[in-house]
């Protein structure tokens, strides 16, 4: 079956949030999650329950963000099983309003990264993924996208490090099985999202913690960075 999704990750001061609109064949799912350093709020729906376009993320009653690209996208098409998968990763800025239950509305302004994917992945797919946003030790703004299992040939992959919006490809990376590290980065989990679904035709199981990264990639030391790690198994 054809798989399509748009996913966005945003980092703003203490807040980390993500949202996605996903289609797998005739099935549809949307989800969002917000971690503010104290509480994890999240929802998953088996329908389209949010609006996520190239320039806007809107979750009724919760989130309304304008999205603007701030760097050069990385766009690749790679083989997977007997099919092909296209993906585009784009650094961005996000600005708008967050409203959580029992709390006053709060303005948000931060950095983000958008993942757009469309393809025919193998029936059984497993991947490890990391994405983060922050600042290099020399003051440059950074974003990164690292993966193993999809979109990861040795050359021409979606693995990338952006510095002040300019990307360069990262070589193959190794993930710790417990998601405590990837490449030259250590990861400290702060809040963990996890979900398991079995709809007979399709099934999905993932763990995806929010947290912070420390270390370096390709000789670029980090001053600070926050983001997400993920280990995902799917039958689709």
mmCIF file of N, CA and C in Angstrom, residues 83-135:
data_model
loop_
_atom_site.group_PDB
_atom_site.id
_atom_site.type_symbol
_atom_site.label_atom_id
_atom_site.label_comp_id
_atom_site.label_asym_id
_atom_site.label_seq_id
_atom_site.Cartn_x
_atom_site.Cartn_y
_atom_site.Cartn_z
ATOM 1 N N UNK A 83 9.779 -1.349 -3.528
ATOM 2 C CA UNK A 83 9.219 -0.061 -3.882
ATOM 3 C C UNK A 83 10.213 1.069 -3.742
ATOM 4 N N UNK A 84 9.699 2.273 -3.889
ATOM 5 C CA UNK A 84 10.506 3.473 -3.718
ATOM 6 C C UNK A 84 9.806 4.427 -2.760
ATOM 7 N N UNK A 85 10.616 5.232 -2.067
ATOM 8 C CA UNK A 85 10.088 6.180 -1.090
ATOM 9 C C UNK A 85 10.703 7.555 -1.355
ATOM 10 N N UNK A 86 9.845 8.545 -1.501
ATOM 11 C CA UNK A 86 10.271 9.938 -1.621
ATOM 12 C C UNK A 86 10.104 10.619 -0.272
ATOM 13 N N UNK A 87 11.062 11.466 0.096
ATOM 14 C CA UNK A 87 10.923 12.239 1.327
ATOM 15 C C UNK A 87 11.595 13.592 1.160
ATOM 16 N N UNK A 88 11.056 14.565 1.879
ATOM 17 C CA UNK A 88 11.649 15.902 1.917
ATOM 18 C C UNK A 88 11.654 16.374 3.370
ATOM 19 N N UNK A 89 12.826 16.809 3.827
ATOM 20 C CA UNK A 89 12.989 17.332 5.179
ATOM 21 C C UNK A 89 13.332 18.817 5.070
ATOM 22 N N UNK A 90 12.570 19.674 5.785
ATOM 23 C CA UNK A 90 12.710 21.122 5.654
ATOM 24 C C UNK A 90 12.810 21.793 7.019
ATOM 25 N N UNK A 91 13.897 22.512 7.304
ATOM 26 C CA UNK A 91 13.960 23.314 8.530
ATOM 27 C C UNK A 91 12.965 24.470 8.441
ATOM 28 N N UNK A 92 12.417 24.873 9.581
ATOM 29 C CA UNK A 92 11.422 25.930 9.567
ATOM 30 C C UNK A 92 11.400 26.678 10.895
ATOM 31 N N UNK A 93 10.652 27.781 10.906
ATOM 32 C CA UNK A 93 10.315 28.463 12.147
ATOM 33 C C UNK A 93 8.812 28.335 12.344
ATOM 34 N N UNK A 94 8.392 28.358 13.603
ATOM 35 C CA UNK A 94 6.984 28.238 13.952
ATOM 36 C C UNK A 94 6.633 29.356 14.921
ATOM 37 N N UNK A 95 5.491 30.003 14.687
ATOM 38 C CA UNK A 95 5.038 31.074 15.564
ATOM 39 C C UNK A 95 3.526 31.019 15.683
ATOM 40 N N UNK A 96 3.030 31.153 16.909
ATOM 41 C CA UNK A 96 1.589 31.113 17.106
ATOM 42 C C UNK A 96 1.222 30.982 18.563
ATOM 43 N N UNK A 97 0.180 30.181 18.832
ATOM 44 C CA UNK A 97 -0.396 30.094 20.164
ATOM 45 C C UNK A 97 -0.625 28.646 20.567
ATOM 46 N N UNK A 98 -0.347 28.356 21.840
ATOM 47 C CA UNK A 98 -0.595 27.045 22.427
ATOM 48 C C UNK A 98 -1.602 27.199 23.558
ATOM 49 N N UNK A 99 -2.619 26.329 23.563
ATOM 50 C CA UNK A 99 -3.611 26.299 24.639
ATOM 51 C C UNK A 99 -3.715 24.868 25.143
ATOM 52 N N UNK A 100 -3.379 24.656 26.420
ATOM 53 C CA UNK A 100 -3.495 23.341 27.024
ATOM 54 C C UNK A 100 -4.589 23.366 28.088
ATOM 55 N N UNK A 101 -5.257 22.232 28.324
ATOM 56 C CA UNK A 101 -6.345 22.206 29.301
ATOM 57 C C UNK A 101 -5.900 22.715 30.671
ATOM 58 N N UNK A 102 -6.689 23.620 31.240
ATOM 59 C CA UNK A 102 -6.403 24.134 32.567
ATOM 60 C C UNK A 102 -5.305 25.166 32.629
ATOM 61 N N UNK A 103 -4.833 25.622 31.453
ATOM 62 C CA UNK A 103 -3.744 26.594 31.426
ATOM 63 C C UNK A 103 -4.102 27.735 30.480
ATOM 64 N N UNK A 104 -3.596 28.932 30.753
ATOM 65 C CA UNK A 104 -3.884 30.046 29.850
ATOM 66 C C UNK A 104 -3.168 29.878 28.521
ATOM 67 N N UNK A 105 -3.717 30.519 27.491
ATOM 68 C CA UNK A 105 -3.060 30.493 26.180
ATOM 69 C C UNK A 105 -1.677 31.121 26.283
ATOM 70 N N UNK A 106 -0.711 30.543 25.573
ATOM 71 C CA UNK A 106 0.672 31.029 25.634
ATOM 72 C C UNK A 106 1.216 31.194 24.222
ATOM 73 N N UNK A 107 1.964 32.275 23.965
ATOM 74 C CA UNK A 107 2.584 32.437 22.642
ATOM 75 C C UNK A 107 3.749 31.466 22.480
ATOM 76 N N UNK A 108 3.959 31.020 21.256
ATOM 77 C CA UNK A 108 5.070 30.125 20.929
ATOM 78 C C UNK A 108 5.842 30.696 19.758
ATOM 79 N N UNK A 109 7.163 30.606 19.846
ATOM 80 C CA UNK A 109 8.013 30.948 18.710
ATOM 81 C C UNK A 109 9.265 30.099 18.816
ATOM 82 N N UNK A 110 9.496 29.277 17.807
ATOM 83 C CA UNK A 110 10.644 28.388 17.885
ATOM 84 C C UNK A 110 11.053 27.859 16.534
ATOM 85 N N UNK A 111 12.024 26.952 16.558
ATOM 86 C CA UNK A 111 12.527 26.305 15.352
ATOM 87 C C UNK A 111 11.846 24.965 15.165
ATOM 88 N N UNK A 112 11.817 24.504 13.921
ATOM 89 C CA UNK A 112 11.176 23.231 13.653
ATOM 90 C C UNK A 112 11.779 22.527 12.456
ATOM 91 N N UNK A 113 11.255 21.347 12.202
ATOM 92 C CA UNK A 113 11.635 20.587 11.012
ATOM 93 C C UNK A 113 10.404 19.830 10.539
ATOM 94 N N UNK A 114 10.190 19.823 9.223
ATOM 95 C CA UNK A 114 9.038 19.157 8.630
ATOM 96 C C UNK A 114 9.499 17.942 7.837
ATOM 97 N N UNK A 115 8.811 16.829 8.024
ATOM 98 C CA UNK A 115 9.077 15.582 7.303
ATOM 99 C C UNK A 115 7.866 15.290 6.424
ATOM 100 N N UNK A 116 8.073 15.315 5.096
ATOM 101 C CA UNK A 116 7.046 14.903 4.146
ATOM 102 C C UNK A 116 7.533 13.623 3.474
ATOM 103 N N UNK A 117 6.693 12.586 3.500
ATOM 104 C CA UNK A 117 7.093 11.287 2.961
ATOM 105 C C UNK A 117 5.949 10.699 2.148
ATOM 106 N N UNK A 118 6.290 10.046 1.038
ATOM 107 C CA UNK A 118 5.290 9.444 0.164
ATOM 108 C C UNK A 118 5.957 8.271 -0.546
ATOM 109 N N UNK A 119 5.433 7.063 -0.369
ATOM 110 C CA UNK A 119 6.060 5.941 -1.049
ATOM 111 C C UNK A 119 5.398 4.615 -0.768
ATOM 112 N N UNK A 120 6.028 3.564 -1.248
ATOM 113 C CA UNK A 120 5.536 2.201 -1.055
ATOM 114 C C UNK A 120 6.626 1.416 -0.324
ATOM 115 N N UNK A 121 6.653 1.613 0.983
ATOM 116 C CA UNK A 121 7.620 0.927 1.828
ATOM 117 C C UNK A 121 7.372 -0.584 1.804
ATOM 118 N N UNK A 122 8.370 -1.316 2.229
ATOM 119 C CA UNK A 122 8.232 -2.762 2.337
ATOM 120 C C UNK A 122 7.097 -3.115 3.303
ATOM 121 N N UNK A 123 6.488 -4.275 3.091
ATOM 122 C CA UNK A 123 5.372 -4.712 3.934
ATOM 123 C C UNK A 123 5.749 -4.681 5.410
ATOM 124 N N UNK A 124 6.927 -5.179 5.736
ATOM 125 C CA UNK A 124 7.439 -5.114 7.113
ATOM 126 C C UNK A 124 8.586 -4.108 7.129
ATOM 127 N N UNK A 125 8.420 -3.057 7.901
ATOM 128 C CA UNK A 125 9.391 -1.975 7.940
ATOM 129 C C UNK A 125 9.779 -1.687 9.383
ATOM 130 N N UNK A 126 11.062 -1.476 9.598
ATOM 131 C CA UNK A 126 11.560 -1.098 10.926
ATOM 132 C C UNK A 126 12.586 0.004 10.742
ATOM 133 N N UNK A 127 12.488 1.068 11.565
ATOM 134 C CA UNK A 127 13.461 2.132 11.456
ATOM 135 C C UNK A 127 13.770 2.748 12.808
ATOM 136 N N UNK A 128 14.967 3.349 12.857
ATOM 137 C CA UNK A 128 15.387 4.186 13.982
ATOM 138 C C UNK A 128 15.567 5.593 13.425
ATOM 139 N N UNK A 129 15.122 6.584 14.179
ATOM 140 C CA UNK A 129 15.121 7.955 13.658
ATOM 141 C C UNK A 129 15.401 8.941 14.780
ATOM 142 N N UNK A 130 16.087 10.014 14.437
ATOM 143 C CA UNK A 130 16.344 11.102 15.385
ATOM 144 C C UNK A 130 16.285 12.420 14.636
ATOM 145 N N UNK A 131 15.695 13.427 15.271
ATOM 146 C CA UNK A 131 15.666 14.771 14.709
ATOM 147 C C UNK A 131 15.781 15.759 15.860
ATOM 148 N N UNK A 132 16.528 16.828 15.625
ATOM 149 C CA UNK A 132 16.717 17.806 16.692
ATOM 150 C C UNK A 132 17.001 19.192 16.166
ATOM 151 N N UNK A 133 16.898 20.149 17.085
ATOM 152 C CA UNK A 133 17.051 21.568 16.770
ATOM 153 C C UNK A 133 17.794 22.240 17.904
ATOM 154 N N UNK A 134 18.696 23.164 17.558
ATOM 155 C CA UNK A 134 19.440 23.830 18.616
ATOM 156 C C UNK A 134 20.495 24.761 18.075
ATOM 157 N N UNK A 135 21.650 24.751 18.735
ATOM 158 C CA UNK A 135 22.728 25.676 18.392
ATOM 159 C C UNK A 135 24.063 24.965 18.510
#
